[in-house]
Amino acid sequence: IKTTLLLNANEYESVNERVVSSLRDAHVRVGGRISNNKRNTYTELPPLPERINVVRATRDMASESFDPDIVFVKGGDSQTMIGFVGNYPNTQFVDLDQPVPCVDSGGRPDRSGACSGGVSALPGTCAVVTSEVEGPASLAGVVAASASSNDRLGIISGMSDCEQCNRIIQGYVQGARSVEPGIAIELAYLADDNEEQAFSDPDSARTFAQAFIDVYQPDVLLPVAADASIGMVEAACESGVSVIGAGIDVSTEHPELETCVLASITKDIETAVRDSMFDYTSNS
């Protein structure tokens, strides 16, 4: 089996490491080899800094004479990918942690936004693994609102158009307001359209969070900005503000900060990767 993995460098580094490890393991378990022999190999591209470059690399990899059997993508764009996967009928694409793309009943990208096709209309060569983050985020919101002594929560996200960030925020807010309907929740973003600043610059995020805390005075902070989040966690801990982690288990990844971490919203990405690989080989 010929397996390819493409990663976005703006994702959590520790999550990317878990994806690499679990996919390598799954590739070997289904009979693949980690070698330079392109007839039977695992190929891993270096992490790319921008989402659009991940999408382009996905398309380019599928169009090579290498002709991979299965391509895993972490940090791409499922809506863009759906526009070209049909051109490569011999390659299975698995987009991790992405929303189901909007398609019509024929499985084509639906620019009207009606999305009448749904999951069942997706081409057979396209699989999208969507994490249900709203439920865990809602529970985290309950924890945050219950722990708050001044009824003021803060949320700092990377960018306003981060779909999964917004799902986490929505679930978190609903959970918090189920406990305290009138609780004050302030939301801010690290950047408008600069992905590196939004998700990969912990130093800038730390400065931003310090100013945010000074202005809004939350006693619980939810950072949702991939690797930039750790800077905000550090700022919150230094200011005596409690933290809800998102994307990684902050207490495990950064035990020196665990005393100010109330809980973390995490995903079992390893199981998603392994199950996707096993499903592919069992149906091939």
mmCIF file of C-alpha atoms in Angstrom:
data_model
loop_
_atom_site.group_PDB
_atom_site.id
_atom_site.type_symbol
_atom_site.label_atom_id
_atom_site.label_comp_id
_atom_site.label_asym_id
_atom_site.label_seq_id
_atom_site.Cartn_x
_atom_site.Cartn_y
_atom_site.Cartn_z
ATOM 1 C CA ILE A 1 0.000 0.000 0.000
ATOM 2 C CA LYS A 2 1.256 3.485 -0.868
ATOM 3 C CA THR A 3 0.346 5.990 1.819
ATOM 4 C CA THR A 4 0.920 9.754 1.830
ATOM 5 C CA LEU A 5 0.543 12.250 4.660
ATOM 6 C CA LEU A 6 0.354 16.022 4.292
ATOM 7 C CA LEU A 7 0.337 18.317 7.323
ATOM 8 C CA ASN A 8 -0.277 21.982 8.035
ATOM 9 C CA ALA A 9 2.436 23.481 10.229
ATOM 10 C CA ASN A 10 -0.164 25.778 11.807
ATOM 11 C CA GLU A 11 -1.839 22.840 13.509
ATOM 12 C CA TYR A 12 -0.765 21.861 17.047
ATOM 13 C CA GLU A 13 2.732 20.400 16.734
ATOM 14 C CA SER A 14 1.966 17.699 19.299
ATOM 15 C CA VAL A 15 -1.233 16.728 17.429
ATOM 16 C CA ASN A 16 0.692 16.513 14.162
ATOM 17 C CA GLU A 17 3.205 14.237 15.889
ATOM 18 C CA ARG A 18 0.376 11.978 17.053
ATOM 19 C CA VAL A 19 -1.048 11.846 13.511
ATOM 20 C CA VAL A 20 2.362 10.880 12.097
ATOM 21 C CA SER A 21 2.925 8.183 14.712
ATOM 22 C CA SER A 22 -0.525 6.611 14.401
ATOM 23 C CA LEU A 23 -0.486 6.660 10.596
ATOM 24 C CA ARG A 24 2.972 5.105 10.405
ATOM 25 C CA ASP A 25 1.781 2.368 12.747
ATOM 26 C CA ALA A 26 -1.426 1.774 10.766
ATOM 27 C CA HIS A 27 0.472 1.748 7.449
ATOM 28 C CA VAL A 28 2.755 -1.039 8.703
ATOM 29 C CA ARG A 29 -0.090 -2.996 10.292
ATOM 30 C CA VAL A 30 -1.930 -3.240 6.970
ATOM 31 C CA GLY A 31 1.157 -4.519 5.170
ATOM 32 C CA GLY A 32 2.907 -1.324 4.095
ATOM 33 C CA ARG A 33 6.576 -0.557 4.567
ATOM 34 C CA ILE A 34 8.449 2.541 5.632
ATOM 35 C CA SER A 35 10.927 2.696 2.760
ATOM 36 C CA ASN A 36 12.107 4.672 -0.237
ATOM 37 C CA ASN A 37 10.579 2.191 -2.633
ATOM 38 C CA LYS A 38 7.670 4.126 -4.116
ATOM 39 C CA ARG A 39 5.910 0.922 -5.125
ATOM 40 C CA ASN A 40 5.192 0.155 -1.506
ATOM 41 C CA THR A 41 5.972 3.057 0.773
ATOM 42 C CA TYR A 42 4.902 5.656 3.261
ATOM 43 C CA THR A 43 5.558 9.214 2.087
ATOM 44 C CA GLU A 44 5.411 12.168 4.453
ATOM 45 C CA LEU A 45 5.704 15.737 3.215
ATOM 46 C CA PRO A 46 7.236 18.373 5.511
ATOM 47 C CA PRO A 47 4.545 20.463 7.244
ATOM 48 C CA LEU A 48 3.380 23.364 5.087
ATOM 49 C CA PRO A 49 2.708 26.778 6.637
ATOM 50 C CA GLU A 50 -0.514 27.697 4.854
ATOM 51 C CA ARG A 51 -3.770 25.849 4.249
ATOM 52 C CA ILE A 52 -3.865 26.614 0.528
ATOM 53 C CA ASN A 53 -0.399 25.096 0.111
ATOM 54 C CA VAL A 54 -1.586 21.909 1.798
ATOM 55 C CA VAL A 55 -4.462 21.723 -0.696
ATOM 56 C CA ARG A 56 -2.147 22.285 -3.652
ATOM 57 C CA ALA A 57 0.314 19.689 -2.395
ATOM 58 C CA THR A 58 -2.549 17.207 -1.998
ATOM 59 C CA ARG A 59 -3.554 17.686 -5.612
ATOM 60 C CA ASP A 60 0.031 17.554 -6.844
ATOM 61 C CA MET A 61 0.800 14.384 -4.921
ATOM 62 C CA ALA A 62 -2.239 12.615 -6.355
ATOM 63 C CA SER A 63 -1.309 13.636 -9.897
ATOM 64 C CA GLU A 64 2.233 12.267 -9.708
ATOM 65 C CA SER A 65 3.177 8.999 -11.384
ATOM 66 C CA PHE A 66 3.700 7.721 -7.821
ATOM 67 C CA ASP A 67 -0.116 7.323 -7.795
ATOM 68 C CA PRO A 68 -0.681 6.883 -4.023
ATOM 69 C CA ASP A 69 -3.393 4.515 -2.838
ATOM 70 C CA ILE A 70 -4.466 6.694 0.075
ATOM 71 C CA VAL A 71 -3.678 10.305 1.000
ATOM 72 C CA PHE A 72 -4.223 11.629 4.525
ATOM 73 C CA VAL A 73 -4.549 15.401 4.935
ATOM 74 C CA LYS A 74 -4.352 17.293 8.254
ATOM 75 C CA GLY A 75 -4.997 21.011 8.096
ATOM 76 C CA GLY A 76 -6.280 21.246 4.534
ATOM 77 C CA ASP A 77 -9.624 22.440 3.178
ATOM 78 C CA SER A 78 -12.251 19.809 2.442
ATOM 79 C CA GLN A 79 -14.410 22.216 0.424
ATOM 80 C CA THR A 80 -11.562 22.943 -1.990
ATOM 81 C CA MET A 81 -10.462 19.313 -2.088
ATOM 82 C CA ILE A 82 -13.892 18.106 -3.169
ATOM 83 C CA GLY A 83 -13.401 20.040 -6.403
ATOM 84 C CA PHE A 84 -10.561 17.837 -7.648
ATOM 85 C CA VAL A 85 -10.711 14.430 -5.934
ATOM 86 C CA GLY A 86 -12.916 13.069 -8.725
ATOM 87 C CA ASN A 87 -9.997 13.467 -11.120
ATOM 88 C CA TYR A 88 -8.068 10.741 -9.278
ATOM 89 C CA PRO A 89 -10.336 7.678 -9.102
ATOM 90 C CA ASN A 90 -7.510 5.391 -7.947
ATOM 91 C CA THR A 91 -6.648 7.442 -4.862
ATOM 92 C CA GLN A 92 -8.581 7.581 -1.593
ATOM 93 C CA PHE A 93 -8.440 10.970 0.151
ATOM 94 C CA VAL A 94 -8.973 11.236 3.911
ATOM 95 C CA ASP A 95 -9.322 14.790 5.238
ATOM 96 C CA LEU A 96 -8.836 14.807 9.004
ATOM 97 C CA ASP A 97 -10.633 17.231 11.304
ATOM 98 C CA GLN A 98 -12.607 18.933 8.552
ATOM 99 C CA PRO A 99 -16.295 19.765 8.078
ATOM 100 C CA VAL A 100 -18.315 17.842 5.496
ATOM 101 C CA PRO A 101 -17.982 19.859 2.257
ATOM 102 C CA CYS A 102 -21.059 21.468 0.745
ATOM 103 C CA VAL A 103 -22.102 19.433 -2.296
ATOM 104 C CA ASP A 104 -25.216 19.033 -4.419
ATOM 105 C CA SER A 105 -27.032 15.739 -4.988
ATOM 106 C CA GLY A 106 -24.467 14.804 -7.634
ATOM 107 C CA GLY A 107 -21.536 15.240 -5.254
ATOM 108 C CA ARG A 108 -20.324 18.439 -6.932
ATOM 109 C CA PRO A 109 -19.301 21.570 -4.992
ATOM 110 C CA ASP A 110 -22.492 23.514 -4.287
ATOM 111 C CA ARG A 111 -21.816 27.239 -4.608
ATOM 112 C CA SER A 112 -25.415 28.049 -3.708
ATOM 113 C CA GLY A 113 -24.809 26.861 -0.159
ATOM 114 C CA ALA A 114 -27.870 24.605 -0.144
ATOM 115 C CA CYS A 115 -25.695 21.509 0.420
ATOM 116 C CA SER A 116 -28.505 19.213 -0.712
ATOM 117 C CA GLY A 117 -26.192 16.231 -1.227
ATOM 118 C CA GLY A 118 -24.828 15.748 2.265
ATOM 119 C CA VAL A 119 -22.431 12.983 3.286
ATOM 120 C CA SER A 120 -24.130 10.341 1.129
ATOM 121 C CA ALA A 121 -23.407 12.312 -2.065
ATOM 122 C CA LEU A 122 -19.651 12.614 -1.511
ATOM 123 C CA PRO A 123 -17.523 10.769 -4.082
ATOM 124 C CA GLY A 124 -16.388 7.355 -2.899
ATOM 125 C CA THR A 125 -12.785 8.505 -3.042
ATOM 126 C CA CYS A 126 -13.380 11.258 -0.487
ATOM 127 C CA ALA A 127 -13.655 10.664 3.254
ATOM 128 C CA VAL A 128 -13.944 13.505 5.759
ATOM 129 C CA VAL A 129 -13.273 12.831 9.433
ATOM 130 C CA THR A 130 -15.202 15.380 11.495
ATOM 131 C CA SER A 131 -14.596 15.591 15.234
ATOM 132 C CA GLU A 132 -17.685 16.280 17.308
ATOM 133 C CA VAL A 133 -16.160 19.005 19.462
ATOM 134 C CA GLU A 134 -19.365 20.781 20.468
ATOM 135 C CA GLY A 135 -20.262 18.269 23.204
ATOM 136 C CA PRO A 136 -16.896 18.294 24.992
ATOM 137 C CA ALA A 137 -16.712 22.067 24.553
ATOM 138 C CA SER A 138 -20.138 22.429 26.168
ATOM 139 C CA LEU A 139 -19.004 20.408 29.178
ATOM 140 C CA ALA A 140 -15.909 22.598 29.402
ATOM 141 C CA GLY A 141 -18.176 25.655 29.374
ATOM 142 C CA VAL A 142 -20.108 24.209 32.312
ATOM 143 C CA VAL A 143 -16.834 23.725 34.191
ATOM 144 C CA ALA A 144 -15.689 27.269 33.399
ATOM 145 C CA ALA A 145 -18.938 28.958 34.424
ATOM 146 C CA SER A 146 -19.111 26.903 37.625
ATOM 147 C CA ALA A 147 -15.522 27.831 38.516
ATOM 148 C CA SER A 148 -15.841 31.549 37.731
ATOM 149 C CA SER A 149 -16.118 33.793 40.769
ATOM 150 C CA ASN A 150 -16.762 37.051 38.914
ATOM 151 C CA ASP A 151 -19.004 35.723 36.099
ATOM 152 C CA ARG A 152 -16.581 36.886 33.419
ATOM 153 C CA LEU A 153 -15.161 34.459 30.852
ATOM 154 C CA GLY A 154 -12.698 35.207 28.071
ATOM 155 C CA ILE A 155 -12.182 33.504 24.718
ATOM 156 C CA ILE A 156 -9.308 34.238 22.326
ATOM 157 C CA SER A 157 -9.383 32.499 18.957
ATOM 158 C CA GLY A 158 -6.861 32.575 16.113
ATOM 159 C CA MET A 159 -9.121 33.844 13.313
ATOM 160 C CA SER A 160 -12.821 34.438 12.879
ATOM 161 C CA ASP A 161 -13.076 32.078 9.868
ATOM 162 C CA CYS A 162 -11.602 29.041 11.647
ATOM 163 C CA GLU A 163 -14.546 26.643 11.342
ATOM 164 C CA GLN A 164 -13.501 24.202 14.048
ATOM 165 C CA CYS A 165 -12.507 27.014 16.406
ATOM 166 C CA ASN A 166 -16.001 28.431 15.995
ATOM 167 C CA ARG A 167 -17.613 25.070 16.763
ATOM 168 C CA ILE A 168 -15.594 24.832 19.975
ATOM 169 C CA ILE A 169 -16.547 28.389 20.916
ATOM 170 C CA GLN A 170 -20.226 27.804 20.195
ATOM 171 C CA GLY A 171 -20.371 24.672 22.345
ATOM 172 C CA TYR A 172 -18.400 26.341 25.123
ATOM 173 C CA VAL A 173 -20.655 29.397 25.236
ATOM 174 C CA GLN A 174 -23.797 27.258 25.277
ATOM 175 C CA GLY A 175 -22.420 25.181 28.130
ATOM 176 C CA ALA A 176 -21.424 28.216 30.157
ATOM 177 C CA ARG A 177 -24.791 29.910 29.706
ATOM 178 C CA SER A 178 -26.631 26.727 30.662
ATOM 179 C CA VAL A 179 -25.135 27.257 34.116
ATOM 180 C CA GLU A 180 -25.246 31.051 34.258
ATOM 181 C CA PRO A 181 -27.417 32.637 31.518
ATOM 182 C CA GLY A 182 -26.185 36.148 32.237
ATOM 183 C CA ILE A 183 -22.481 35.373 32.398
ATOM 184 C CA ALA A 184 -20.280 37.896 30.526
ATOM 185 C CA ILE A 185 -18.235 36.299 27.729
ATOM 186 C CA GLU A 186 -15.703 38.385 25.815
ATOM 187 C CA LEU A 187 -14.366 37.073 22.469
ATOM 188 C CA ALA A 188 -11.333 38.355 20.555
ATOM 189 C CA TYR A 189 -9.137 37.179 17.649
ATOM 190 C CA LEU A 190 -5.380 37.199 17.266
ATOM 191 C CA ALA A 191 -5.410 38.027 13.539
ATOM 192 C CA ASP A 192 -7.698 38.838 10.626
ATOM 193 C CA ASP A 193 -6.065 36.853 7.827
ATOM 194 C CA ASN A 194 -2.489 36.008 8.860
ATOM 195 C CA GLU A 195 -2.514 32.279 9.665
ATOM 196 C CA GLU A 196 1.018 32.269 11.063
ATOM 197 C CA GLN A 197 0.209 35.054 13.509
ATOM 198 C CA ALA A 198 -3.127 33.457 14.355
ATOM 199 C CA PHE A 199 -1.927 29.923 15.032
ATOM 200 C CA SER A 200 1.889 29.755 15.237
ATOM 201 C CA ASP A 201 3.165 32.771 17.203
ATOM 202 C CA PRO A 202 2.946 32.099 20.948
ATOM 203 C CA ASP A 203 4.984 35.187 21.859
ATOM 204 C CA SER A 204 2.558 37.576 20.140
ATOM 205 C CA ALA A 205 -0.377 35.602 21.543
ATOM 206 C CA ARG A 206 1.035 35.945 25.035
ATOM 207 C CA THR A 207 1.261 39.736 24.704
ATOM 208 C CA PHE A 208 -2.258 39.850 23.253
ATOM 209 C CA ALA A 209 -3.660 37.739 26.099
ATOM 210 C CA GLN A 210 -1.993 39.901 28.743
ATOM 211 C CA ALA A 211 -3.672 43.000 27.304
ATOM 212 C CA PHE A 212 -7.007 41.155 26.931
ATOM 213 C CA ILE A 213 -6.938 40.068 30.580
ATOM 214 C CA ASP A 214 -6.070 43.569 31.753
ATOM 215 C CA VAL A 215 -9.019 45.058 29.857
ATOM 216 C CA TYR A 216 -11.789 42.475 30.380
ATOM 217 C CA GLN A 217 -10.732 40.879 33.688
ATOM 218 C CA PRO A 218 -11.951 37.323 33.000
ATOM 219 C CA ASP A 219 -11.123 34.758 35.651
ATOM 220 C CA VAL A 220 -11.297 31.849 33.137
ATOM 221 C CA LEU A 221 -9.719 31.986 29.674
ATOM 222 C CA LEU A 222 -10.282 29.680 26.680
ATOM 223 C CA PRO A 223 -7.473 29.988 24.066
ATOM 224 C CA VAL A 224 -8.338 28.398 20.689
ATOM 225 C CA ALA A 225 -5.348 29.056 18.461
ATOM 226 C CA ALA A 226 -3.313 25.860 17.945
ATOM 227 C CA ASP A 227 0.371 26.323 18.831
ATOM 228 C CA ALA A 228 -0.153 30.016 19.627
ATOM 229 C CA SER A 229 -2.377 28.992 22.544
ATOM 230 C CA ILE A 230 0.503 28.100 24.852
ATOM 231 C CA GLY A 231 1.548 31.755 25.008
ATOM 232 C CA MET A 232 -1.947 32.664 26.159
ATOM 233 C CA VAL A 233 -1.978 29.879 28.741
ATOM 234 C CA GLU A 234 1.281 31.207 30.183
ATOM 235 C CA ALA A 235 -0.092 34.747 30.312
ATOM 236 C CA ALA A 236 -3.254 33.579 32.056
ATOM 237 C CA CYS A 237 -1.381 31.512 34.630
ATOM 238 C CA GLU A 238 0.909 34.429 35.463
ATOM 239 C CA SER A 239 -2.152 36.662 35.944
ATOM 240 C CA GLY A 240 -3.918 34.203 38.240
ATOM 241 C CA VAL A 241 -6.511 33.352 35.588
ATOM 242 C CA SER A 242 -7.725 29.773 35.144
ATOM 243 C CA VAL A 243 -7.556 28.118 31.721
ATOM 244 C CA ILE A 244 -9.615 25.725 29.603
ATOM 245 C CA GLY A 245 -7.343 24.022 27.055
ATOM 246 C CA ALA A 246 -8.447 23.190 23.517
ATOM 247 C CA GLY A 247 -6.917 20.780 21.015
ATOM 248 C CA ILE A 248 -4.380 19.267 23.408
ATOM 249 C CA ASP A 249 -4.394 18.133 27.028
ATOM 250 C CA VAL A 250 -2.520 21.146 28.385
ATOM 251 C CA SER A 251 -1.877 19.544 31.787
ATOM 252 C CA THR A 252 -0.177 16.556 30.138
ATOM 253 C CA GLU A 253 1.738 18.503 27.492
ATOM 254 C CA HIS A 254 2.791 21.265 29.898
ATOM 255 C CA PRO A 255 2.749 19.864 33.461
ATOM 256 C CA GLU A 256 4.422 23.017 34.774
ATOM 257 C CA LEU A 257 1.155 24.848 34.021
ATOM 258 C CA GLU A 258 -1.322 22.277 35.315
ATOM 259 C CA THR A 259 -2.184 24.181 38.487
ATOM 260 C CA CYS A 260 -4.114 26.805 36.496
ATOM 261 C CA VAL A 261 -5.741 24.405 33.973
ATOM 262 C CA LEU A 262 -9.324 23.492 34.833
ATOM 263 C CA ALA A 263 -9.902 21.075 31.910
ATOM 264 C CA SER A 264 -8.991 20.508 28.256
ATOM 265 C CA ILE A 265 -11.096 19.853 25.157
ATOM 266 C CA THR A 266 -9.303 17.079 23.253
ATOM 267 C CA LYS A 267 -9.891 14.656 20.366
ATOM 268 C CA ASP A 268 -8.858 11.043 19.845
ATOM 269 C CA ILE A 269 -7.086 11.681 16.549
ATOM 270 C CA GLU A 270 -5.095 8.431 16.732
ATOM 271 C CA THR A 271 -8.224 6.285 16.605
ATOM 272 C CA ALA A 272 -9.613 8.336 13.706
ATOM 273 C CA VAL A 273 -6.417 7.795 11.702
ATOM 274 C CA ARG A 274 -6.180 4.067 12.392
ATOM 275 C CA ASP A 275 -9.863 3.396 11.744
ATOM 276 C CA SER A 276 -9.706 5.299 8.437
ATOM 277 C CA MET A 277 -6.754 3.205 7.291
ATOM 278 C CA PHE A 278 -8.335 -0.064 8.368
ATOM 279 C CA ASP A 279 -11.646 0.842 6.713
ATOM 280 C CA TYR A 280 -9.823 1.593 3.461
ATOM 281 C CA THR A 281 -7.914 -1.685 3.364
ATOM 282 C CA SER A 282 -10.915 -3.778 4.371
ATOM 283 C CA ASN A 283 -12.976 -2.288 1.521
ATOM 284 C CA SER A 284 -10.237 -2.416 -1.135
#
